[in-house]
Tab-separated table of C-alpha atoms and ligand atoms in Angstrom:
chain	number	residue	atom	x	y	z
A	1130	MET	CA	0.000	0.000	0.000
A	1131	LYS	CA	1.148	3.521	-0.713
A	1132	ASP	CA	1.438	6.122	2.046
A	1133	TYR	CA	-1.499	8.146	0.707
A	1134	GLN	CA	-3.710	5.038	0.866
A	1135	ILE	CA	-2.879	4.409	4.531
A	1136	GLU	CA	-3.439	8.097	5.294
A	1137	PHE	CA	-6.767	7.945	3.493
A	1138	ILE	CA	-7.997	4.963	5.552
A	1139	GLU	CA	-6.935	6.731	8.757
A	1140	PHE	CA	-8.669	9.913	7.634
A	1141	ALA	CA	-11.892	7.986	6.911
A	1142	LEU	CA	-11.766	6.243	10.299
A	1143	GLU	CA	-11.039	9.476	12.130
A	1144	LYS	CA	-13.999	11.231	10.466
A	1145	GLN	CA	-16.227	8.161	10.975
A	1146	VAL	CA	-16.787	8.087	7.243
A	1147	LEU	CA	-15.822	4.460	7.592
A	1148	LYS	CA	-17.994	2.788	10.210
A	1149	PHE	CA	-18.516	-0.726	11.454
A	1150	GLY	CA	-21.867	-2.196	12.514
A	1151	GLU	CA	-24.832	-3.426	10.515
A	1152	PHE	CA	-25.872	-1.512	7.408
A	1153	THR	CA	-28.396	-2.203	4.677
A	1154	LEU	CA	-26.949	-1.314	1.304
A	1155	LYS	CA	-28.716	-0.012	-1.745
A	1156	SER	CA	-28.292	-3.492	-3.229
A	1157	GLY	CA	-30.185	-4.971	-0.250
A	1158	ARG	CA	-27.070	-6.652	1.154
A	1159	THR	CA	-26.433	-6.330	4.884
A	1160	SER	CA	-22.895	-5.096	5.324
A	1161	PRO	CA	-20.738	-4.970	8.484
A	1162	TYR	CA	-19.139	-1.747	7.270
A	1163	PHE	CA	-20.242	1.401	5.498
A	1164	PHE	CA	-18.425	4.250	3.837
A	1165	ASN	CA	-20.338	7.537	4.081
A	1166	ALA	CA	-18.380	10.116	2.082
A	1167	GLY	CA	-20.924	12.783	3.117
A	1168	LEU	CA	-19.185	12.930	6.499
A	1169	PHE	CA	-16.151	14.587	4.929
A	1170	ASN	CA	-18.121	17.674	5.764
A	1171	THR	CA	-15.837	20.629	6.410
A	1172	GLY	CA	-13.739	22.788	4.130
A	1173	ARG	CA	-10.516	21.216	5.330
A	1174	ASP	CA	-11.900	17.674	4.930
A	1175	LEU	CA	-12.964	18.420	1.403
A	1176	ALA	CA	-9.603	19.950	0.517
A	1177	ARG	CA	-7.852	16.860	1.896
A	1178	LEU	CA	-10.264	14.532	0.142
A	1179	GLY	CA	-9.515	16.200	-3.183
A	1180	ARG	CA	-5.800	15.588	-2.672
A	1181	PHE	CA	-6.412	11.847	-2.215
A	1182	TYR	CA	-8.551	11.627	-5.342
A	1183	ALA	CA	-5.981	13.632	-7.307
A	1184	ALA	CA	-3.157	11.392	-6.023
A	1185	ALA	CA	-4.999	8.225	-7.104
A	1186	LEU	CA	-5.796	9.750	-10.480
A	1187	GLU	CA	-2.197	10.789	-11.091
A	1188	ASP	CA	-1.005	7.377	-9.933
A	1189	ALA	CA	-3.218	5.630	-12.491
A	1190	GLY	CA	-1.758	7.591	-15.399
A	1191	ILE	CA	-4.949	7.431	-17.485
A	1192	ASP	CA	-5.563	10.035	-20.158
A	1193	TYR	CA	-8.754	12.142	-19.875
A	1194	ASP	CA	-10.086	15.569	-20.858
A	1195	VAL	CA	-12.899	16.378	-18.413
A	1196	LEU	CA	-13.883	15.405	-14.865
A	1197	PHE	CA	-17.575	14.622	-14.466
A	1198	GLY	CA	-19.214	14.525	-11.025
A	1199	PRO	CA	-22.716	13.007	-11.087
A	1200	ALA	CA	-25.388	14.553	-8.829
A	1201	TYR	CA	-25.393	14.695	-5.950
A	1202	LYS	CA	-22.448	13.188	-4.183
A	1203	GLY	CA	-20.132	13.289	-7.188
A	1204	ILE	CA	-20.423	17.089	-7.405
A	1205	PRO	CA	-18.253	18.221	-4.456
A	1206	ILE	CA	-15.877	15.334	-5.094
A	1207	ALA	CA	-15.233	16.235	-8.733
A	1208	THR	CA	-14.926	19.900	-7.717
A	1209	THR	CA	-12.365	19.312	-4.988
A	1210	THR	CA	-10.435	16.912	-7.239
A	1211	ALA	CA	-10.220	19.594	-9.935
A	1212	VAL	CA	-8.965	22.105	-7.334
A	1213	ALA	CA	-6.371	19.633	-6.011
A	1214	LEU	CA	-5.140	18.885	-9.542
A	1215	ALA	CA	-4.613	22.620	-10.064
A	1216	ASP	CA	-3.051	23.328	-6.665
A	1217	HIS	CA	-0.902	20.232	-6.262
A	1218	HIS	CA	-0.281	18.835	-9.744
A	1219	ASN	CA	-0.241	21.977	-11.866
A	1220	LYS	CA	-3.085	20.693	-14.057
A	1221	ASP	CA	-5.994	22.905	-15.023
A	1222	VAL	CA	-8.656	20.334	-15.865
A	1223	PRO	CA	-12.217	21.250	-16.977
A	1224	TYR	CA	-15.001	19.765	-14.891
A	1225	CYS	CA	-18.759	19.511	-15.049
A	1226	PHE	CA	-21.712	18.025	-13.213
A	1227	ASN	CA	-25.371	17.328	-13.830
A	1228	ARG	CA	-28.579	18.435	-12.175
A	1229	LYS	CA	-31.172	15.839	-11.358
A	1230	GLU	CA	-33.966	18.174	-12.551
A	1231	LYS	CA	-33.951	19.651	-16.005
A	1232	LYS	CA	-34.138	23.468	-16.002
A	1233	ALA	CA	-36.474	25.115	-18.529
A	1234	HIS	CA	-35.253	28.700	-18.001
A	1235	GLY	CA	-31.892	30.466	-17.814
A	1236	GLU	CA	-29.068	28.415	-19.292
A	1237	GLY	CA	-31.399	25.370	-19.477
A	1238	GLY	CA	-30.382	21.719	-19.661
A	1239	THR	CA	-29.068	19.436	-16.987
A	1240	LEU	CA	-25.320	20.001	-17.255
A	1241	VAL	CA	-23.364	22.687	-15.437
A	1242	GLY	CA	-19.722	23.651	-15.920
A	1243	SER	CA	-17.536	22.712	-18.840
A	1244	GLU	CA	-18.919	20.824	-21.818
A	1245	LEU	CA	-19.238	17.080	-21.412
A	1246	LYS	CA	-17.174	16.107	-24.427
A	1247	GLY	CA	-14.053	14.169	-25.246
A	1248	LYS	CA	-12.593	11.646	-22.812
A	1249	ILE	CA	-14.500	11.694	-19.532
A	1250	MET	CA	-13.240	10.763	-16.083
A	1251	LEU	CA	-16.302	9.999	-13.980
A	1252	VAL	CA	-15.752	10.850	-10.302
A	1253	ASP	CA	-17.923	9.351	-7.553
A	1254	ASP	CA	-17.798	7.966	-4.019
A	1255	VAL	CA	-18.383	4.200	-3.882
A	1256	ILE	CA	-19.265	1.352	-6.217
A	1257	THR	CA	-21.034	-1.643	-4.713
A	1258	ALA	CA	-23.245	-3.290	-7.322
A	1259	GLY	CA	-22.637	-0.651	-10.007
A	1260	THR	CA	-26.200	0.703	-10.321
A	1261	ALA	CA	-25.399	4.381	-9.667
A	1262	ILE	CA	-22.453	4.366	-12.022
A	1263	ARG	CA	-24.518	2.914	-14.880
A	1264	GLU	CA	-26.947	5.833	-14.655
A	1265	SER	CA	-24.047	8.245	-15.109
A	1266	MET	CA	-22.804	6.294	-18.116
A	1267	GLU	CA	-26.094	7.061	-19.844
A	1268	ILE	CA	-25.558	10.812	-19.431
A	1269	ILE	CA	-22.078	10.523	-20.939
A	1270	ALA	CA	-23.374	8.447	-23.856
A	1271	GLU	CA	-26.299	10.844	-24.479
A	1272	ASN	CA	-23.785	13.665	-24.895
A	1273	GLY	CA	-21.715	11.715	-27.372
A	1274	ALA	CA	-18.705	11.754	-25.040
A	1275	ASP	CA	-16.419	8.791	-24.338
A	1276	LEU	CA	-15.806	7.353	-20.940
A	1277	SER	CA	-12.104	7.261	-20.196
A	1278	GLY	CA	-12.233	6.002	-16.625
A	1279	VAL	CA	-14.068	5.990	-13.323
A	1280	LEU	CA	-12.480	7.390	-10.170
A	1281	ILE	CA	-13.899	6.434	-6.777
A	1282	ALA	CA	-12.799	6.477	-3.135
A	1283	LEU	CA	-13.614	2.890	-2.206
A	1284	ASP	CA	-13.924	-0.234	-4.303
A	1285	ARG	CA	-15.928	-2.622	-2.128
A	1286	GLN	CA	-14.840	-5.501	-4.397
A	1287	GLU	CA	-18.251	-7.123	-4.408
A	1288	LYS	CA	-19.848	-9.432	-6.881
A	1289	GLY	CA	-22.178	-7.843	-9.375
A	1290	LYS	CA	-24.933	-9.822	-11.022
A	1291	ALA	CA	-22.792	-12.900	-11.590
A	1292	GLU	CA	-19.311	-14.012	-10.623
A	1293	LEU	CA	-17.464	-10.973	-11.908
A	1294	SER	CA	-17.121	-8.049	-9.518
A	1295	ALA	CA	-19.423	-5.094	-10.098
A	1296	ILE	CA	-16.306	-3.158	-11.099
A	1297	GLN	CA	-15.175	-5.829	-13.539
A	1298	GLU	CA	-18.647	-5.767	-15.086
A	1299	VAL	CA	-18.460	-1.998	-15.464
A	1300	GLU	CA	-14.966	-2.291	-16.963
A	1301	ARG	CA	-16.128	-4.957	-19.385
A	1302	ASP	CA	-19.434	-3.331	-20.373
A	1303	PHE	CA	-18.004	0.138	-20.921
A	1304	GLY	CA	-14.456	-0.758	-21.957
A	1305	THR	CA	-13.116	1.391	-19.169
A	1306	LYS	CA	-10.853	1.312	-16.137
A	1307	VAL	CA	-12.004	1.913	-12.552
A	1308	ILE	CA	-9.489	3.668	-10.291
A	1309	SER	CA	-10.017	3.685	-6.535
A	1310	ILE	CA	-8.102	5.372	-3.725
A	1311	VAL	CA	-8.484	2.141	-1.733
A	1312	LYS	CA	-10.087	-1.261	-2.154
A	1313	LEU	CA	-11.641	-3.563	0.434
A	1314	ALA	CA	-8.455	-5.676	0.322
A	1315	ASP	CA	-6.422	-2.598	1.383
A	1316	LEU	CA	-8.809	-1.948	4.235
A	1317	ILE	CA	-8.525	-5.547	5.445
A	1318	ARG	CA	-4.740	-5.388	5.189
A	1319	TYR	CA	-4.761	-2.170	7.202
A	1320	LEU	CA	-7.000	-3.618	9.937
A	1321	GLU	CA	-4.816	-6.730	10.111
A	1322	SER	CA	-1.652	-4.673	10.432
A	1323	LYS	CA	-3.106	-2.709	13.332
A	1324	GLY	CA	-4.164	-5.823	15.220
A	1325	THR	CA	-7.094	-3.844	16.637
A	1326	MET	CA	-10.775	-3.961	15.760
A	1327	GLY	CA	-10.503	-7.753	15.569
A	1328	GLU	CA	-14.218	-8.402	15.820
A	1329	HIS	CA	-14.929	-5.971	12.970
A	1330	LEU	CA	-12.202	-7.532	10.903
A	1331	GLU	CA	-13.778	-10.970	11.297
A	1332	ALA	CA	-17.208	-9.640	10.294
A	1333	VAL	CA	-15.771	-7.896	7.242
A	1334	LYS	CA	-13.952	-11.067	6.216
A	1335	ALA	CA	-17.130	-13.136	6.612
A	1336	TYR	CA	-18.983	-10.614	4.446
A	1337	ARG	CA	-16.237	-10.841	1.852
A	1338	GLU	CA	-16.659	-14.623	1.829
A	1339	GLN	CA	-20.324	-14.166	0.960
A	1340	TYR	CA	-20.335	-11.228	-1.441
A	1341	GLY	CA	-16.709	-10.566	-2.285
A	1342	ILE	CA	-15.049	-11.402	-5.556
A	1343	THR	CA	-13.021	-14.553	-5.571
B	126	OMP	P1	-24.243	0.783	-6.226
B	126	OMP	O1	-25.186	1.692	-6.981
B	126	OMP	O2	-24.863	-0.515	-5.789
B	126	OMP	O3	-22.908	0.587	-6.935
B	126	OMP	O4	-23.941	1.491	-4.852
B	126	OMP	C1	-23.243	2.693	-4.799
B	126	OMP	C2	-23.970	3.660	-3.898
B	126	OMP	O5	-24.313	3.023	-2.657
B	126	OMP	C3	-23.128	4.814	-3.479
B	126	OMP	O6	-23.183	5.873	-4.402
B	126	OMP	C4	-23.750	5.166	-2.132
B	126	OMP	O7	-24.922	5.924	-2.294
B	126	OMP	C5	-24.133	3.859	-1.511
B	126	OMP	N1	-23.140	3.249	-0.576
B	126	OMP	C6	-22.220	4.035	0.105
B	126	OMP	O8	-22.225	5.255	0.039
B	126	OMP	N2	-21.260	3.435	0.892
B	126	OMP	C7	-21.162	2.101	1.071
B	126	OMP	O9	-20.264	1.620	1.800
B	126	OMP	C8	-22.123	1.294	0.403
B	126	OMP	C9	-23.125	1.872	-0.379
B	126	OMP	C10	-24.186	1.003	-0.864
B	126	OMP	O10	-25.361	1.247	-0.541
B	126	OMP	O11	-23.852	-0.011	-1.496
């Protein structure tokens, strides 16, 4: 694991973005852990979060033209990533986001910010079963843009509809690459290395047995 990945896990634990317990996911699965990116909820948190996303993006070395943050949670994430790329990597990258409601007046339409064209890097929080991400793919396709990659904070490494992981399905279906700051395997490795939170670690491992990719 890279230093920024360890720092990111510690940041998420400290902010209780990463919690252990019993959580019902959007997919209906009952998970012993949950990642709530909405709890990175101050200016400093958001600035730090952007640096982690930018670090993972730079690390991946994938070519893209525009960052796209889908409503709602992708919006502050794409924004802070664009700021971090400018402030820490000397890259001035266009970004845009969508509204959930179409506006009939003013500038109209559902997109705000730069044009959604060229190679798109989709920025979001978490992929579990891949439902949310597929909705965003439709917006990109409708605009005639190409998806270059998907950038998320946590890859839960869960099965999708069949044996492939939800991420592998997305990669296969859209011919794209999914970049994450950390994956479930990194989180497990971190918990093991700390030797604390043993009961949570066991629950997470049992969950991985049931829903994780093999
Ligand atoms: P999928 O649409 O199944 O890929 O789930 C992704 C969405 O689930 C995220 O955008 C979140 O709204 C939510 N989620 C989390 O935020 N954190 C988690 O740890 C798990 C989920 C989830 O419900 O699966």
